PDB file of C-alpha atoms in Angstrom:
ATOM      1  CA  UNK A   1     124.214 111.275  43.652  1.00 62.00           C
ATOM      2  CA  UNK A   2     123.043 114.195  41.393  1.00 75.00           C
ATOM      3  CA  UNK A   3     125.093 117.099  40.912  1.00 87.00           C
ATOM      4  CA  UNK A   4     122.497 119.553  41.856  1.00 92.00           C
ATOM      5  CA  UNK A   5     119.910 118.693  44.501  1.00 93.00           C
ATOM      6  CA  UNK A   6     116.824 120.378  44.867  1.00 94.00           C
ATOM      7  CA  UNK A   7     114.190 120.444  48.110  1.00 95.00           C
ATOM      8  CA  UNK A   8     111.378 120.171  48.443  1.00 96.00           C
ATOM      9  CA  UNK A   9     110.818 117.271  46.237  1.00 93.00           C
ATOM     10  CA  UNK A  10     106.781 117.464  46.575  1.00 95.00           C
ATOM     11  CA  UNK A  11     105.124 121.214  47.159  1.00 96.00           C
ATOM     12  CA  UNK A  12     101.372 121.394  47.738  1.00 97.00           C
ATOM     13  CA  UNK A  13     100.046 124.723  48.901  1.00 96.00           C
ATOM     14  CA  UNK A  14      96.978 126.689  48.792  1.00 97.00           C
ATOM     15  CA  UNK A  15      96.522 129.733  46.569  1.00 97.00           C
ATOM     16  CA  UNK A  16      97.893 132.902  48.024  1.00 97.00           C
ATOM     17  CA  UNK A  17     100.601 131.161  50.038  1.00 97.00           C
ATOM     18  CA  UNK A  18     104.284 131.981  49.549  1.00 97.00           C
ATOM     19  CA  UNK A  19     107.243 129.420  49.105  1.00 97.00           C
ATOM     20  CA  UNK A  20     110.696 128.668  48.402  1.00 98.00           C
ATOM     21  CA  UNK A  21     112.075 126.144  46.258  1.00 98.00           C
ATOM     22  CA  UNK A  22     115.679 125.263  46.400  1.00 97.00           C
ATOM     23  CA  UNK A  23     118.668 124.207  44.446  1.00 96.00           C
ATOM     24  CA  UNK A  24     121.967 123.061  45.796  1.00 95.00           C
ATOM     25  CA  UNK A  25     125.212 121.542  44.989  1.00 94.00           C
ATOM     26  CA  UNK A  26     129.290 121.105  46.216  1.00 92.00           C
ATOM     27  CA  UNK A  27     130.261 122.423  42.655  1.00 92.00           C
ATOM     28  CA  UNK A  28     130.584 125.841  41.641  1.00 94.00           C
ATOM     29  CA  UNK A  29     128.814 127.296  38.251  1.00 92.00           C
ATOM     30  CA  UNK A  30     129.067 129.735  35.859  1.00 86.00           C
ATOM     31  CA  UNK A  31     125.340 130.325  35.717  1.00 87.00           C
ATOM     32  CA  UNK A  32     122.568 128.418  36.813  1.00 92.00           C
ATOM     33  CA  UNK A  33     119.052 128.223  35.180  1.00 93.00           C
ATOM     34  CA  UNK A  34     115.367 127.656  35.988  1.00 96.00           C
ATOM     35  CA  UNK A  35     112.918 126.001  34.173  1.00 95.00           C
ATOM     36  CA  UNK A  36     109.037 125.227  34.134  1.00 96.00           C
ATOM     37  CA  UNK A  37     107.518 121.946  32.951  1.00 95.00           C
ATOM     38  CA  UNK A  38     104.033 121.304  32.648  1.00 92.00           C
ATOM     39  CA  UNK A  39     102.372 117.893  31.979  1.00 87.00           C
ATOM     40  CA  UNK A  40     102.744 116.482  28.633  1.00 87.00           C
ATOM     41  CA  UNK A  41     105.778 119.369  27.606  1.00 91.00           C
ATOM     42  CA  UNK A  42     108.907 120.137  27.513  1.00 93.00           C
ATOM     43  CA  UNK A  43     111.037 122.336  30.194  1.00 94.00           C
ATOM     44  CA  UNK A  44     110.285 126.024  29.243  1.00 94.00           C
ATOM     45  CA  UNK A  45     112.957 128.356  30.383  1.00 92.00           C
ATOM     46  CA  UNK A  46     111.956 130.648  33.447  1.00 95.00           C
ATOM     47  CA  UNK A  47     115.586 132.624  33.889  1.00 94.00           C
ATOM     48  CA  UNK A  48     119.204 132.698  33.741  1.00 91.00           C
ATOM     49  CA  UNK A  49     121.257 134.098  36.928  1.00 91.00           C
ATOM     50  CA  UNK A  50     124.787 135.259  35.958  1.00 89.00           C
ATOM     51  CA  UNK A  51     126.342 136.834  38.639  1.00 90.00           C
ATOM     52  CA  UNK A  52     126.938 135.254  42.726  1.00 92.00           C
ATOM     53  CA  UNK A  53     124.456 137.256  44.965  1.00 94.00           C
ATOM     54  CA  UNK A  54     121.997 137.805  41.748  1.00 94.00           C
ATOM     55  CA  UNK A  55     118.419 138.431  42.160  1.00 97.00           C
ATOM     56  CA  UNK A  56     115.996 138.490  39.122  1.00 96.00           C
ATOM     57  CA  UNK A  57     112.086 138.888  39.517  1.00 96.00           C
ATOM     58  CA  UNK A  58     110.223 138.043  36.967  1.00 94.00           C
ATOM     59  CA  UNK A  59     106.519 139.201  38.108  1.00 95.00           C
ATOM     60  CA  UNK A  60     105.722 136.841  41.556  1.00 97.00           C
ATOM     61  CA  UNK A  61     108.900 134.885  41.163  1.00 97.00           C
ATOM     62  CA  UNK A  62     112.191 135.883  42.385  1.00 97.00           C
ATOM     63  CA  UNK A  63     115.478 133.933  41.806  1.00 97.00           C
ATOM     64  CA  UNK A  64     118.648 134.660  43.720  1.00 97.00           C
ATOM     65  CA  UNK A  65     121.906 132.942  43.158  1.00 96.00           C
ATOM     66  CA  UNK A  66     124.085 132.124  45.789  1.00 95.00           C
ATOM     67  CA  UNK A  67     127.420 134.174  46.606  1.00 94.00           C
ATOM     68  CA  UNK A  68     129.469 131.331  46.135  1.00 94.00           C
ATOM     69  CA  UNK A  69     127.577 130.378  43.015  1.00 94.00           C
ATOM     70  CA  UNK A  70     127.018 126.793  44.481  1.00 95.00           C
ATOM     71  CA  UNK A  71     123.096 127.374  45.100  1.00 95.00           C
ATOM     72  CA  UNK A  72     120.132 128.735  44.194  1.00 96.00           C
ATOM     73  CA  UNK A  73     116.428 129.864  45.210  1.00 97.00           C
ATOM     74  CA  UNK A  74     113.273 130.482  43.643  1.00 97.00           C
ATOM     75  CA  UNK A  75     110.356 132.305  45.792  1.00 98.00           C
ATOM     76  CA  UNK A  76     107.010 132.638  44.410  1.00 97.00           C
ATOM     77  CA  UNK A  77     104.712 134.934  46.325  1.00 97.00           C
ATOM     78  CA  UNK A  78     100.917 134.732  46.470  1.00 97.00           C
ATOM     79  CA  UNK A  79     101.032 131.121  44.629  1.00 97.00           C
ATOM     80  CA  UNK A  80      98.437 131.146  41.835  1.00 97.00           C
ATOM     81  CA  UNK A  81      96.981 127.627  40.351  1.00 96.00           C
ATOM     82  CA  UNK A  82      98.606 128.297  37.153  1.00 95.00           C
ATOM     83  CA  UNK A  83     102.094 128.119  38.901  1.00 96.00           C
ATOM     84  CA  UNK A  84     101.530 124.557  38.886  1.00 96.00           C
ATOM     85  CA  UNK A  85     103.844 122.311  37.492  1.00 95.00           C
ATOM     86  CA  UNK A  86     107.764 120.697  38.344  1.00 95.00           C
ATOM     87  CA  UNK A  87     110.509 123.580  38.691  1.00 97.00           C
ATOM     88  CA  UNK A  88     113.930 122.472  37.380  1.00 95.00           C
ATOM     89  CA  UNK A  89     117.379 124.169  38.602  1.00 95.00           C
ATOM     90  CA  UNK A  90     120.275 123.840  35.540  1.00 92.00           C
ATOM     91  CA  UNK A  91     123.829 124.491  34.507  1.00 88.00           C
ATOM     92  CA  UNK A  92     127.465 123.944  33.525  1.00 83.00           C
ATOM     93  CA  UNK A  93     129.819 123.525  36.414  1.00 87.00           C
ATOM     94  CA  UNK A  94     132.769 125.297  35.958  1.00 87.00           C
ATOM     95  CA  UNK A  95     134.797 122.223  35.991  1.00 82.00           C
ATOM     96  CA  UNK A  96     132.981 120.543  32.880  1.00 76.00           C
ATOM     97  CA  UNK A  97     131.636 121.321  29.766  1.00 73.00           C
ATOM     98  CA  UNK A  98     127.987 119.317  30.141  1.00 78.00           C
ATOM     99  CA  UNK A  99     124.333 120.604  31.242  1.00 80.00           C
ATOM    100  CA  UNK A 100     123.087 119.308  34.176  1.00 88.00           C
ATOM    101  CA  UNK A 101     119.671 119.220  35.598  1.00 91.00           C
ATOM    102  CA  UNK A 102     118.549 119.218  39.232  1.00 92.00           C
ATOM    103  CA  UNK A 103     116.126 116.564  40.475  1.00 90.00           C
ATOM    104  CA  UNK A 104     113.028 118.654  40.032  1.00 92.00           C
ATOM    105  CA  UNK A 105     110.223 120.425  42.747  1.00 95.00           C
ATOM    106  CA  UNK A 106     106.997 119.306  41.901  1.00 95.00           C
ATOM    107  CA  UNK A 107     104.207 122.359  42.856  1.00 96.00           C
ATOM    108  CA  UNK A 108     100.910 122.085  43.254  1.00 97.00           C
ATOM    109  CA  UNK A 109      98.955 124.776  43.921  1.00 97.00           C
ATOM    110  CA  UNK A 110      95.143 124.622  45.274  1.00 97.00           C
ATOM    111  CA  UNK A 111      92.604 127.003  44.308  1.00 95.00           C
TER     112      UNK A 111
ATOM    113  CA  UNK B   1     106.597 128.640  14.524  1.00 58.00           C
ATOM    114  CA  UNK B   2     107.586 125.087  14.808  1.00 73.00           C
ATOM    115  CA  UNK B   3     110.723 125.397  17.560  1.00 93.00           C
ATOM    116  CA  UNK B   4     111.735 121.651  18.172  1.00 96.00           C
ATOM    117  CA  UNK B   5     109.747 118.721  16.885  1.00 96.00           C
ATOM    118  CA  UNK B   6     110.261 115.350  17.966  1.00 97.00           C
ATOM    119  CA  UNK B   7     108.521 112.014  16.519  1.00 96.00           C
ATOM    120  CA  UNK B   8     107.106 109.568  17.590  1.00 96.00           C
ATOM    121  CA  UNK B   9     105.182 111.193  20.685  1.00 95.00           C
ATOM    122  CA  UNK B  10     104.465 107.331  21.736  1.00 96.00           C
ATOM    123  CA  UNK B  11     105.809 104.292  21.561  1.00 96.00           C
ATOM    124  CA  UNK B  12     105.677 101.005  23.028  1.00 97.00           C
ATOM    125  CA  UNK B  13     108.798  98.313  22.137  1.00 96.00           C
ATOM    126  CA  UNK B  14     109.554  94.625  23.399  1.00 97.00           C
ATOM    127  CA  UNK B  15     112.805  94.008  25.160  1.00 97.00           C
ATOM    128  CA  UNK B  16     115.645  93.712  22.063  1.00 97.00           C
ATOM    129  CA  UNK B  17     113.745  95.360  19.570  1.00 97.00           C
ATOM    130  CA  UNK B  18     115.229  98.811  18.283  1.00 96.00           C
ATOM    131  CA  UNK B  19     113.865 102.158  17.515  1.00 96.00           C
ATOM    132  CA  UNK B  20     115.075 105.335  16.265  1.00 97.00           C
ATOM    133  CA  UNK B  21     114.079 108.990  17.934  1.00 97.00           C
ATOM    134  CA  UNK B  22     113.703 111.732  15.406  1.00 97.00           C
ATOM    135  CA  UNK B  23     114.480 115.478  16.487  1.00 97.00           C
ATOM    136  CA  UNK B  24     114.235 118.077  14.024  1.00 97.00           C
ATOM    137  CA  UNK B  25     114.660 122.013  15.037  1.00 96.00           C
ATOM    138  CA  UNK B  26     113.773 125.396  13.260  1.00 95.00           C
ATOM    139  CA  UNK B  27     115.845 127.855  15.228  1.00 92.00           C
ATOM    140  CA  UNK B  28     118.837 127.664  13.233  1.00 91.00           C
ATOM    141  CA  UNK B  29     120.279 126.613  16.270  1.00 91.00           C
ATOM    142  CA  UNK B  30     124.280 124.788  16.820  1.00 90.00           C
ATOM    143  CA  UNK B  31     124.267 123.024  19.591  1.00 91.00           C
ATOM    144  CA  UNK B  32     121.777 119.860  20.037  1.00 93.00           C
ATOM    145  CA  UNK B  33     120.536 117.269  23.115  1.00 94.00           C
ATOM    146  CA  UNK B  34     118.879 114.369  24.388  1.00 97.00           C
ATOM    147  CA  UNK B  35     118.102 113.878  27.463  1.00 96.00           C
ATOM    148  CA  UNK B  36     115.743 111.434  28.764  1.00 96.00           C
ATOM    149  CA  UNK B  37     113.292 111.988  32.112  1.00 95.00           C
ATOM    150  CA  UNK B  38     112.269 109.453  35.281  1.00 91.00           C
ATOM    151  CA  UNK B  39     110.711 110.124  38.369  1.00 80.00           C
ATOM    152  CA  UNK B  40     112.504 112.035  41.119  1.00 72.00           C
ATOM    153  CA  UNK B  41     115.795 112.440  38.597  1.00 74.00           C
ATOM    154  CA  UNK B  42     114.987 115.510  36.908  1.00 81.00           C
ATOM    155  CA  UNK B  43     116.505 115.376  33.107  1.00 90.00           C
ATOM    156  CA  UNK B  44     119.841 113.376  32.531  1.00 92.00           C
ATOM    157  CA  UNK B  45     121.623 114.237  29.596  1.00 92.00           C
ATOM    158  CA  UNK B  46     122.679 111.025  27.058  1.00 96.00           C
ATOM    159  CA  UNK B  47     124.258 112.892  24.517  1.00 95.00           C
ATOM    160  CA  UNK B  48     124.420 116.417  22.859  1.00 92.00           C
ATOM    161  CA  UNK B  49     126.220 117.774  19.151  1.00 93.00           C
ATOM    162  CA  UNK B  50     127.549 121.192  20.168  1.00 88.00           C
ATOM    163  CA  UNK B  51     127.927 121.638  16.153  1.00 89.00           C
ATOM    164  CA  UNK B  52     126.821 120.054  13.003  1.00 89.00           C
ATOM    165  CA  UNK B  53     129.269 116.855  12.848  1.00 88.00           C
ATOM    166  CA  UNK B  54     130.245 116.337  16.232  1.00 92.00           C
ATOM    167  CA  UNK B  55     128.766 114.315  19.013  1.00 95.00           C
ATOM    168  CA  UNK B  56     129.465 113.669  22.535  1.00 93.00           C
ATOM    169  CA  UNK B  57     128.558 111.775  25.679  1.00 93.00           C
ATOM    170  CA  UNK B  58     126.835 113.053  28.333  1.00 91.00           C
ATOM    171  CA  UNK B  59     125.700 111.416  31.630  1.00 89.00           C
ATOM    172  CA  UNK B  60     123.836 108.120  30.487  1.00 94.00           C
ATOM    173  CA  UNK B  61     125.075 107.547  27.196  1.00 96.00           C
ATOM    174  CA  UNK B  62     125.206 103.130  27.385  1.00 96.00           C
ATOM    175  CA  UNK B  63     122.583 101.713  25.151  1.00 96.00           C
ATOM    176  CA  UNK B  64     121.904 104.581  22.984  1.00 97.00           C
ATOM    177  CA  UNK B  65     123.786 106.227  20.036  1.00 97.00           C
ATOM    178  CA  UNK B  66     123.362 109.475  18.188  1.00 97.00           C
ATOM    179  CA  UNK B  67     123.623 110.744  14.979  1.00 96.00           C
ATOM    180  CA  UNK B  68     123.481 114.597  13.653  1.00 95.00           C
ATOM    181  CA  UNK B  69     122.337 114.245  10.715  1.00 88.00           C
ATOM    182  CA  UNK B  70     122.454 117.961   9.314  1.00 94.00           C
ATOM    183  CA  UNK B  71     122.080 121.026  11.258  1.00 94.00           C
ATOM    184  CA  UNK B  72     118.379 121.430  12.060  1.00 96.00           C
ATOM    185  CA  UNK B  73     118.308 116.932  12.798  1.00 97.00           C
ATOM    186  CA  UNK B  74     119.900 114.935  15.493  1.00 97.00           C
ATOM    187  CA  UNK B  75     118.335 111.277  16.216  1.00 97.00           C
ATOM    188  CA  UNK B  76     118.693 109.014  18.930  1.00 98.00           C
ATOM    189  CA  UNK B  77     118.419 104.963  18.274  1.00 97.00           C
ATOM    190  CA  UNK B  78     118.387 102.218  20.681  1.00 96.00           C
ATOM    191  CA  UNK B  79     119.930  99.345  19.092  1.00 93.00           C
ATOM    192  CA  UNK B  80     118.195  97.108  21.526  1.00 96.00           C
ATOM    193  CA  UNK B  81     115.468  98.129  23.717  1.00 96.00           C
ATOM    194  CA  UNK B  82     115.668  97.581  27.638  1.00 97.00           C
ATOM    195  CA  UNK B  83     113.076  97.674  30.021  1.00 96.00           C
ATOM    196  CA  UNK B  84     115.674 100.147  31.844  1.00 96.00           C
ATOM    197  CA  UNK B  85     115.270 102.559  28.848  1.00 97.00           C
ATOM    198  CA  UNK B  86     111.504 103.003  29.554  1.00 97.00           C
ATOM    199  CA  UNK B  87     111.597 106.985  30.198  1.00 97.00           C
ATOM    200  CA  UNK B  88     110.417 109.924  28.895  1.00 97.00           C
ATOM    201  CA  UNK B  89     112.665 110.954  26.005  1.00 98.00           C
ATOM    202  CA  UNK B  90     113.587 115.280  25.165  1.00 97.00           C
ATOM    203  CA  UNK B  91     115.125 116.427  22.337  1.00 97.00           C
ATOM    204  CA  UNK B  92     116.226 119.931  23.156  1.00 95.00           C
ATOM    205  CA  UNK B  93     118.478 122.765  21.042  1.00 93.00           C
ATOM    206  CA  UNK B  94     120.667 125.664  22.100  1.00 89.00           C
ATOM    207  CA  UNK B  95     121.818 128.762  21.382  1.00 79.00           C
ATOM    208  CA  UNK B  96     125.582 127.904  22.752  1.00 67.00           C
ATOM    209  CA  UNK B  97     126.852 125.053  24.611  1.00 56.00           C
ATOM    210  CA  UNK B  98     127.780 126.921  27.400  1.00 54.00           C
ATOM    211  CA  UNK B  99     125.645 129.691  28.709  1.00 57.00           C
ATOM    212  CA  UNK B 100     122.731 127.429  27.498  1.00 68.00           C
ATOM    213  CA  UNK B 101     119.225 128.387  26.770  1.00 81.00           C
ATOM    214  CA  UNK B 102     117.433 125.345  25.442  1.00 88.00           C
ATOM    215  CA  UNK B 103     114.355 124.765  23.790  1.00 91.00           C
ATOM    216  CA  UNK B 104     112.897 121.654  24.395  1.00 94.00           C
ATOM    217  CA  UNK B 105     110.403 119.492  21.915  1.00 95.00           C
ATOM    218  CA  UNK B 106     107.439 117.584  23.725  1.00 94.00           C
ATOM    219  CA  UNK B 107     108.765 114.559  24.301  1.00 95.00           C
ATOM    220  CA  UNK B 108     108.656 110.883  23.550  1.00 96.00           C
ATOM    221  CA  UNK B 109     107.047 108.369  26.444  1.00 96.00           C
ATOM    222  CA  UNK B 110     108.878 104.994  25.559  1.00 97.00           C
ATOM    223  CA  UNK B 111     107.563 101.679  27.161  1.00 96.00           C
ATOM    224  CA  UNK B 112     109.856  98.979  26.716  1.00 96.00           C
ATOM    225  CA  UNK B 113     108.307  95.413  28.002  1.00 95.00           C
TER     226      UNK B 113
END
């Protein structure tokens, strides 16, 4: 069982569609993180959400983190091809001291 | 700008042969990771140095061991290759251990046969 679960697993949508991608777990954190990973690299580090009930936007892309700072969300509106790649939740939980990462959303965006 | 460099990019091993993972960072960073990466379970961490000199487990550490070598290196050897241990392989470095933000190198894709 991982520590933070993320749905969908798989994402394919067409260009201009809107989605949600999201990640959940029964332990509470600190702060949570998202990253981007294309083919062939490394996780590149979208944003960090502080604060239960957070939203950050970051252009299409908006990340809220849950009240109970158990879960988060990532909405990208208007999906563009160059959103493709595998979207990674992370964090401390509050009752350890070591990163985890969730199990990954793989996008795929169609022109 | 360098960031996180990690050597070999490939390599393919036989069962019970062993191998060492070089990670090398410019960032001036403290803390340092491995993690490695399979299908459908996102990153796992095997074992991070939150400082020069110290290293700790994280959630897969059997069959591997670290060393920090200095600040900016931190290598990761498999003292006898598994076909379990074929993975993608990160080397990544932080700010903090914490309230992490961590740079990640490209990777190392690791068959073991």
């Amino acid at each position: 069982t991982q520590l933070l679960e993320q749905s969908p697993q798989f994402l394919s949508i067409q260009e201009g569609e809107n989605l949600t991608v999201y990640c959940n777990s029964s332990s509470v954190f600190s702060s949570l993180q998202w990253y981007r990973q294309e083919p062939g690299e490394g996780p590149v580090l979208l944003v960090t959400v502080v604060t239960g009930g957070e939203v950050k936007k970051l252009k299409r892309l908006t990340f809220q983190f849950g009240d109970a700072r158990k879960d988060s969300s990532l909405h990208i509106t208007a999906a563009q091809p160059g959103d493709t790649g595998l979207y990674l939740c992370a964090g401390v939980p509050n009752t350890g001291n070591q990163f985890y990462f969730g199990t990954g959303t793989s996008l795929t965006v169609i022109p | 700008n360098a960031g996180v460099t990690q050597t070999p990019k490939f390599q393919v091993l036989k069962t019970g042969q062993s191998m060492t993972l070089q990670c090398a960072q410019d960032m001036n960073h403290n803390s340092m990771y491995w993690y490695r990466q399979d299908p459908g379970m996102g990153l796992r961490l095997i074992y991070y140095s939150a400082s020069e000199g110290t290293t700790d487990k994280g959630e897969v550490p059997n069959g591997y061991n670290v060393s920090r070598l200095n600040k900016r290196e931190f290598s990761l050897r498999l003292e006898s290759a598994a076909p379990s241990q074929t993975s993608v392989y990160f080397c990544a470095s932080g700010i903090q251990p914490k309230l992490n933000i961590q740079y990640f190198g490209a990777g190392t894709r690791l068959s073991v046969l």
